[in-house]
Every structure is written in structure tokens, then in C-alpha cells.
N, CA, C and O atoms as a DFTB+ gen file, in Angstrom:
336 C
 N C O
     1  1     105.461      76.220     104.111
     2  2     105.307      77.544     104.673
     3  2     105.696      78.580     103.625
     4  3     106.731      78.491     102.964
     5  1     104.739      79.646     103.500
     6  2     105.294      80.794     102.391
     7  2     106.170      81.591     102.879
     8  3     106.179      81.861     104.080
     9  1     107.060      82.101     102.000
    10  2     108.826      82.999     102.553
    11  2     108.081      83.887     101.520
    12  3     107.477      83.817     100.450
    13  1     108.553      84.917     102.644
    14  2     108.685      86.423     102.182
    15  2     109.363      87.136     100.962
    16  3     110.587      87.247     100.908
    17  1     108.817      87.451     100.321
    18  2     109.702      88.237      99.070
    19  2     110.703      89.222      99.492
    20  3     110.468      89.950     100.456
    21  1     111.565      89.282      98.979
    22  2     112.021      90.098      98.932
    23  2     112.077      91.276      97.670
    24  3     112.216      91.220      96.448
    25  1     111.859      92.544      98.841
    26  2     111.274      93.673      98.366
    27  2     111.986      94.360      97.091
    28  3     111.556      94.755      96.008
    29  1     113.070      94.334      97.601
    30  2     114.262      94.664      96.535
    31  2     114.650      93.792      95.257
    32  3     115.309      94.382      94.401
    33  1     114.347      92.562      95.044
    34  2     114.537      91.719      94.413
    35  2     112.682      91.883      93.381
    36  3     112.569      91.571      92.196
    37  1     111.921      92.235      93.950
    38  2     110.850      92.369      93.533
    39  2     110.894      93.527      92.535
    40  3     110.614      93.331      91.352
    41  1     111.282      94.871      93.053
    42  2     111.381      96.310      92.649
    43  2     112.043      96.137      91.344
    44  3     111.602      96.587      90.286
    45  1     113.283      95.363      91.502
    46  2     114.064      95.747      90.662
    47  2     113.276      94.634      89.257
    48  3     113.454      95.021      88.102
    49  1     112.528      93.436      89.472
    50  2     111.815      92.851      88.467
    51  2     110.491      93.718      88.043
    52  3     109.785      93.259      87.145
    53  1     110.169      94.837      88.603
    54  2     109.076      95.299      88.237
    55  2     109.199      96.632      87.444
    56  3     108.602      96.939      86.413
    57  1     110.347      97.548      88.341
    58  2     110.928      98.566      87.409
    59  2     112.248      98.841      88.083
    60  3     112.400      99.419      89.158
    61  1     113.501      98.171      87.026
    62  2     114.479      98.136      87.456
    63  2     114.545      99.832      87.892
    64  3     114.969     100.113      89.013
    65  1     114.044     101.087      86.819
    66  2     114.815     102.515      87.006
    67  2     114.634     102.827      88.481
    68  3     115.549     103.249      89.188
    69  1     112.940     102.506      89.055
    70  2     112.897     103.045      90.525
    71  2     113.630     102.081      91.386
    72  3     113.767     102.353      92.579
    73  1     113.983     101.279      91.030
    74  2     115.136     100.180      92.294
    75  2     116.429     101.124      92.662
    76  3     117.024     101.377      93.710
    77  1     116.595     101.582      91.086
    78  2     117.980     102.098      91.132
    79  2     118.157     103.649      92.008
    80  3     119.146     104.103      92.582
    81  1     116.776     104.219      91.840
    82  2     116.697     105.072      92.564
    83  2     117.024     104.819      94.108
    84  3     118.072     105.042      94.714
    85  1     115.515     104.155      94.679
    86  2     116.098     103.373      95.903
    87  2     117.287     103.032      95.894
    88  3     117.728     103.774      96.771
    89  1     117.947     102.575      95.616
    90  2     119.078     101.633      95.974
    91  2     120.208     103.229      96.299
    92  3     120.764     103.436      97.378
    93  1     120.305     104.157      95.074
    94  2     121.105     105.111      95.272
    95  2     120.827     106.123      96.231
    96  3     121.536     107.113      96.416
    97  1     119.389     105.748      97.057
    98  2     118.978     106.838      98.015
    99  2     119.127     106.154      99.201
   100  3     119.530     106.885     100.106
   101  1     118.916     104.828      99.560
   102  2     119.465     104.035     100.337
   103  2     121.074     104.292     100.743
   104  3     121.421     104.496     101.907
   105  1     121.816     104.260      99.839
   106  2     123.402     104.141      99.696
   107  2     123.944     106.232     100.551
   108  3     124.989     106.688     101.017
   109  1     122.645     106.773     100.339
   110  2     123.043     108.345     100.611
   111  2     123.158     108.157     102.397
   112  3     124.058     108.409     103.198
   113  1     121.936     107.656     102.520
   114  2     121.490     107.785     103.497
   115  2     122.713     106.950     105.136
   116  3     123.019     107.172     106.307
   117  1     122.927     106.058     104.108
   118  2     123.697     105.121     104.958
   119  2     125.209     105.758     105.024
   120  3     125.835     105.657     106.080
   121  1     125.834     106.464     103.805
   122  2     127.039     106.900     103.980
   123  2     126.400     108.339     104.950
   124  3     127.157     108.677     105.860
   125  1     125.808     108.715     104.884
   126  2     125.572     109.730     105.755
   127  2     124.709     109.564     107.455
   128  3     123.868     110.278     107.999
   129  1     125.347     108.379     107.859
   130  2     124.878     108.050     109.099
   131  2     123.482     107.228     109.158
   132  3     123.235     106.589     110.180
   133  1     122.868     107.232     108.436
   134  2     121.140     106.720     108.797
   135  2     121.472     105.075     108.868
   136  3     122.092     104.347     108.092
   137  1     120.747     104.791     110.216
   138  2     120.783     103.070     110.435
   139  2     119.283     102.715     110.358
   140  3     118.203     103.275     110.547
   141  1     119.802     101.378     109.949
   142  2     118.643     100.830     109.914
   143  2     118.461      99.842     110.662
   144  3     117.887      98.892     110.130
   145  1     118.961      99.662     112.475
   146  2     118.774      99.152     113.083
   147  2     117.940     100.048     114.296
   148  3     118.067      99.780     115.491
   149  1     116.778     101.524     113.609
   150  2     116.133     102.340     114.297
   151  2     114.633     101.728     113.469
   152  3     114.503     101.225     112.353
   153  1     113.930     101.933     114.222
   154  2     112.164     101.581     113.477
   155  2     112.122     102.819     114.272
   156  3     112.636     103.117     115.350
   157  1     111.170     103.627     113.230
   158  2     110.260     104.536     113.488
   159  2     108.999     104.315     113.068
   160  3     108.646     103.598     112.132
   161  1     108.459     104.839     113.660
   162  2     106.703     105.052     113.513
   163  2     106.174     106.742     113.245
   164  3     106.712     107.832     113.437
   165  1     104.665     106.245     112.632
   166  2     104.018     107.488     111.946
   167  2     103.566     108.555     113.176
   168  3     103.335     109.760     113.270
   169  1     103.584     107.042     114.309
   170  2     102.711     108.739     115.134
   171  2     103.923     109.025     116.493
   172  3     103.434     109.126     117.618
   173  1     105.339     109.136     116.366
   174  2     106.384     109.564     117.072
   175  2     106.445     110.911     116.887
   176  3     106.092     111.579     115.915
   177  1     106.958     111.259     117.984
   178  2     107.288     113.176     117.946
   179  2     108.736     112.854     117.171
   180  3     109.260     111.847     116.694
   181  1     109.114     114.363     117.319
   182  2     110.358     114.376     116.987
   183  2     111.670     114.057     118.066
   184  3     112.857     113.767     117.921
   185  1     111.032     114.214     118.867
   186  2     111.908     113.958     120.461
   187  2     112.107     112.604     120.500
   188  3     113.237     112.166     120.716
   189  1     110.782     111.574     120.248
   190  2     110.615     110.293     119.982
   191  2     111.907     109.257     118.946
   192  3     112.573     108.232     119.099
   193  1     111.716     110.173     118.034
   194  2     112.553     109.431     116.567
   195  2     114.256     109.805     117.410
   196  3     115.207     109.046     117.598
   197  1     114.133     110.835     117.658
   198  2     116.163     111.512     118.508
   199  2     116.230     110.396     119.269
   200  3     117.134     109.682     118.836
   201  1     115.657     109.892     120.255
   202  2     115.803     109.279     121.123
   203  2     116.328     108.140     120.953
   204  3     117.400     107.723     121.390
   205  1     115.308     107.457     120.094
   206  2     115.602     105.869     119.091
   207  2     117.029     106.090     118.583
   208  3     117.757     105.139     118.866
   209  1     117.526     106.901     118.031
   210  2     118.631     106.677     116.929
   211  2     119.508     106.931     118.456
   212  3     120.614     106.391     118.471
   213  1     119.173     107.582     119.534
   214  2     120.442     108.248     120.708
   215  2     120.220     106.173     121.346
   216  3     121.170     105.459     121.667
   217  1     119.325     105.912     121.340
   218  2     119.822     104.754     121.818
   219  2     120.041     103.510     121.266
   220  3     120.164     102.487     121.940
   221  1     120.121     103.586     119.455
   222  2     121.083     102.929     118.758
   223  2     122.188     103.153     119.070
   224  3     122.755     102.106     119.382
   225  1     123.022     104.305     119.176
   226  2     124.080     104.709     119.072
   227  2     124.668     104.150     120.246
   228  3     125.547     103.293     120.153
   229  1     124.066     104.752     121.819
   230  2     124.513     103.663     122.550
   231  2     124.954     102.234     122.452
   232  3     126.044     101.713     122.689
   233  1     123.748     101.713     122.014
   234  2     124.185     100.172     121.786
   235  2     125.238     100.059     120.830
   236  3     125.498      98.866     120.987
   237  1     126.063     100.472     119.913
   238  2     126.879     100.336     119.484
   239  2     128.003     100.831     119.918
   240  3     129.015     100.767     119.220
   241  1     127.999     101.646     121.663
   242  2     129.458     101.882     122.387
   243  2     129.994     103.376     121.728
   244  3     131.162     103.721     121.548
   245  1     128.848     104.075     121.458
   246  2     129.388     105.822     121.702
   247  2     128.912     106.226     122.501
   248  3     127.717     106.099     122.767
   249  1     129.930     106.981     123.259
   250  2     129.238     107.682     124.624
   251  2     127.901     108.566     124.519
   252  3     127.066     108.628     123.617
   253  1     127.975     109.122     125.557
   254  2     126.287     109.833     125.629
   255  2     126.535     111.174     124.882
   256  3     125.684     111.336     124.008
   257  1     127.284     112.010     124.946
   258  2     127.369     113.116     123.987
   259  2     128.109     112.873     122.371
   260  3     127.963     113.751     121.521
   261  1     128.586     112.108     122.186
   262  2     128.437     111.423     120.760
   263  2     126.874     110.487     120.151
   264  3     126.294     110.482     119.065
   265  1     126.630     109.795     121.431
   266  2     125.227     109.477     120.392
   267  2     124.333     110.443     120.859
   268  3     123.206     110.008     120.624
   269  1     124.288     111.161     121.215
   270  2     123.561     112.538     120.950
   271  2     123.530     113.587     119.634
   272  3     122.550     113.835     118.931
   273  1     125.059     114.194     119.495
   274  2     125.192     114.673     118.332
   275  2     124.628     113.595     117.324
   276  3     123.910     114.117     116.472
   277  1     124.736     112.518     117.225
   278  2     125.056     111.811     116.215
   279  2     123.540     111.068     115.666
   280  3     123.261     110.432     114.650
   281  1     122.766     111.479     116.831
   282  2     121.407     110.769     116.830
   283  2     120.662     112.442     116.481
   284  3     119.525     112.235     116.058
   285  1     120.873     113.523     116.519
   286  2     120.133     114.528     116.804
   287  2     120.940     114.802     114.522
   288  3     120.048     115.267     113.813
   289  1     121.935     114.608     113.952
   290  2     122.037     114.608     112.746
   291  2     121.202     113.698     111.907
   292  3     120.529     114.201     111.007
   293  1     121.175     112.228     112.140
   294  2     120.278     110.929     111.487
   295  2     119.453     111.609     112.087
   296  3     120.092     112.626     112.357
   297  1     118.321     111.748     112.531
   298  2     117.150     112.442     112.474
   299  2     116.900     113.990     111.792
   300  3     115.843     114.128     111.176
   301  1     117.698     114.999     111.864
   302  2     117.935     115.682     110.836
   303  2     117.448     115.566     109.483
   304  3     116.515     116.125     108.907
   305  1     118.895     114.102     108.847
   306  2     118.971     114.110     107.487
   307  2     117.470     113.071     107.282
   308  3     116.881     113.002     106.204
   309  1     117.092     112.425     108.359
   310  2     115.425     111.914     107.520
   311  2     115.074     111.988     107.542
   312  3     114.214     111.176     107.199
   313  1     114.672     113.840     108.270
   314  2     113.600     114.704     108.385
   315  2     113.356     114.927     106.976
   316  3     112.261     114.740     106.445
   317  1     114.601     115.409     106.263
   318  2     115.220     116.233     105.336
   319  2     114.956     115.550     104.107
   320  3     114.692     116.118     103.047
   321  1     115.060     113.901     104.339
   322  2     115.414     113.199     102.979
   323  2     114.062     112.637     102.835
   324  3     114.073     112.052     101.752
   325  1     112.897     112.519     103.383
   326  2     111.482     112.456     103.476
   327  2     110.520     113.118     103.955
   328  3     109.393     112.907     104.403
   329  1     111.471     114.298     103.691
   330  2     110.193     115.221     103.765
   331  2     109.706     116.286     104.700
   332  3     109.438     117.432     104.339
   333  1     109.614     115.856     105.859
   334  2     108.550     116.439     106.714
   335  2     109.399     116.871     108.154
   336  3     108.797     117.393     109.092
């Protein structure tokens, strides 16, 4: 059976400088709240993407007005950090 590459392990054999980028924009994102136990999609509103991260946050046992604030910032900063 064929196993999946890994992406990062790939990047960094192809051009270590943009890994390092990734890797240091990855590292922003995560000290500044962004999980990556949220999937977003291309055709979500913005109400859509709040929601996802408000009910990560739940599942990890912050109340409803903490994963609110906290889901309404991570959507914020990856409005912010990609763009649009």
C-alpha cells in the first residue's frame, strides 16, 4: 500500500528557505491561538469559519463566552494572516 508523504519533510527537500518560512508562519499562528484541529473550506462565510473554531473551543472545555471571544480572534488573525 502507498503512504503518504509527508508534506513538510518534502518542502524542506525541495527548498529548505520556503519550509523555513512555513514552519516560522506556522509557529506565529499557533502561539497566537490558531488550531489546527478546525478545517475550513473555500466556500464558508465568515460566520461559518467563527463557528468552527467556537466549537473547537468548546470541545476543549471553555465556556461559551470564552470560546466565543476566542473563536471570533483565530478567525480574525487568519483572516489577517491569508489574506482575505
Amino acid at each position: 500500500m502507498a503512504e503518504r508523504e509527508d508534506i513538510k519533510t518534502r518542502s524542506r527537500r525541495i527548498n529548505p528557505k520556503v519550509a523555513a518560512i512555513g514552519e516560522a508562519i506556522e509557529k506565529a499562528l499557533m502561539e497566537n491561538g490558531f488550531h489546527y484541529s478546525v478545517i475550513l473550506t473555500e466556500d464558508m462565510t465568515p460566520e461559518e469559519e467563527e463557528m468552527a473554531f467556537f466549537e473547537s473551543y468548546l470541545k476543549e472545555g471553555y465556556s461559551s463566552n470564552e470560546a466565543e471571544q476566542k473563536a471570533k480572534k483565530s478567525a480574525d488573525l487568519m483572516r489577517k494572516a491569508f489574506g482575505y
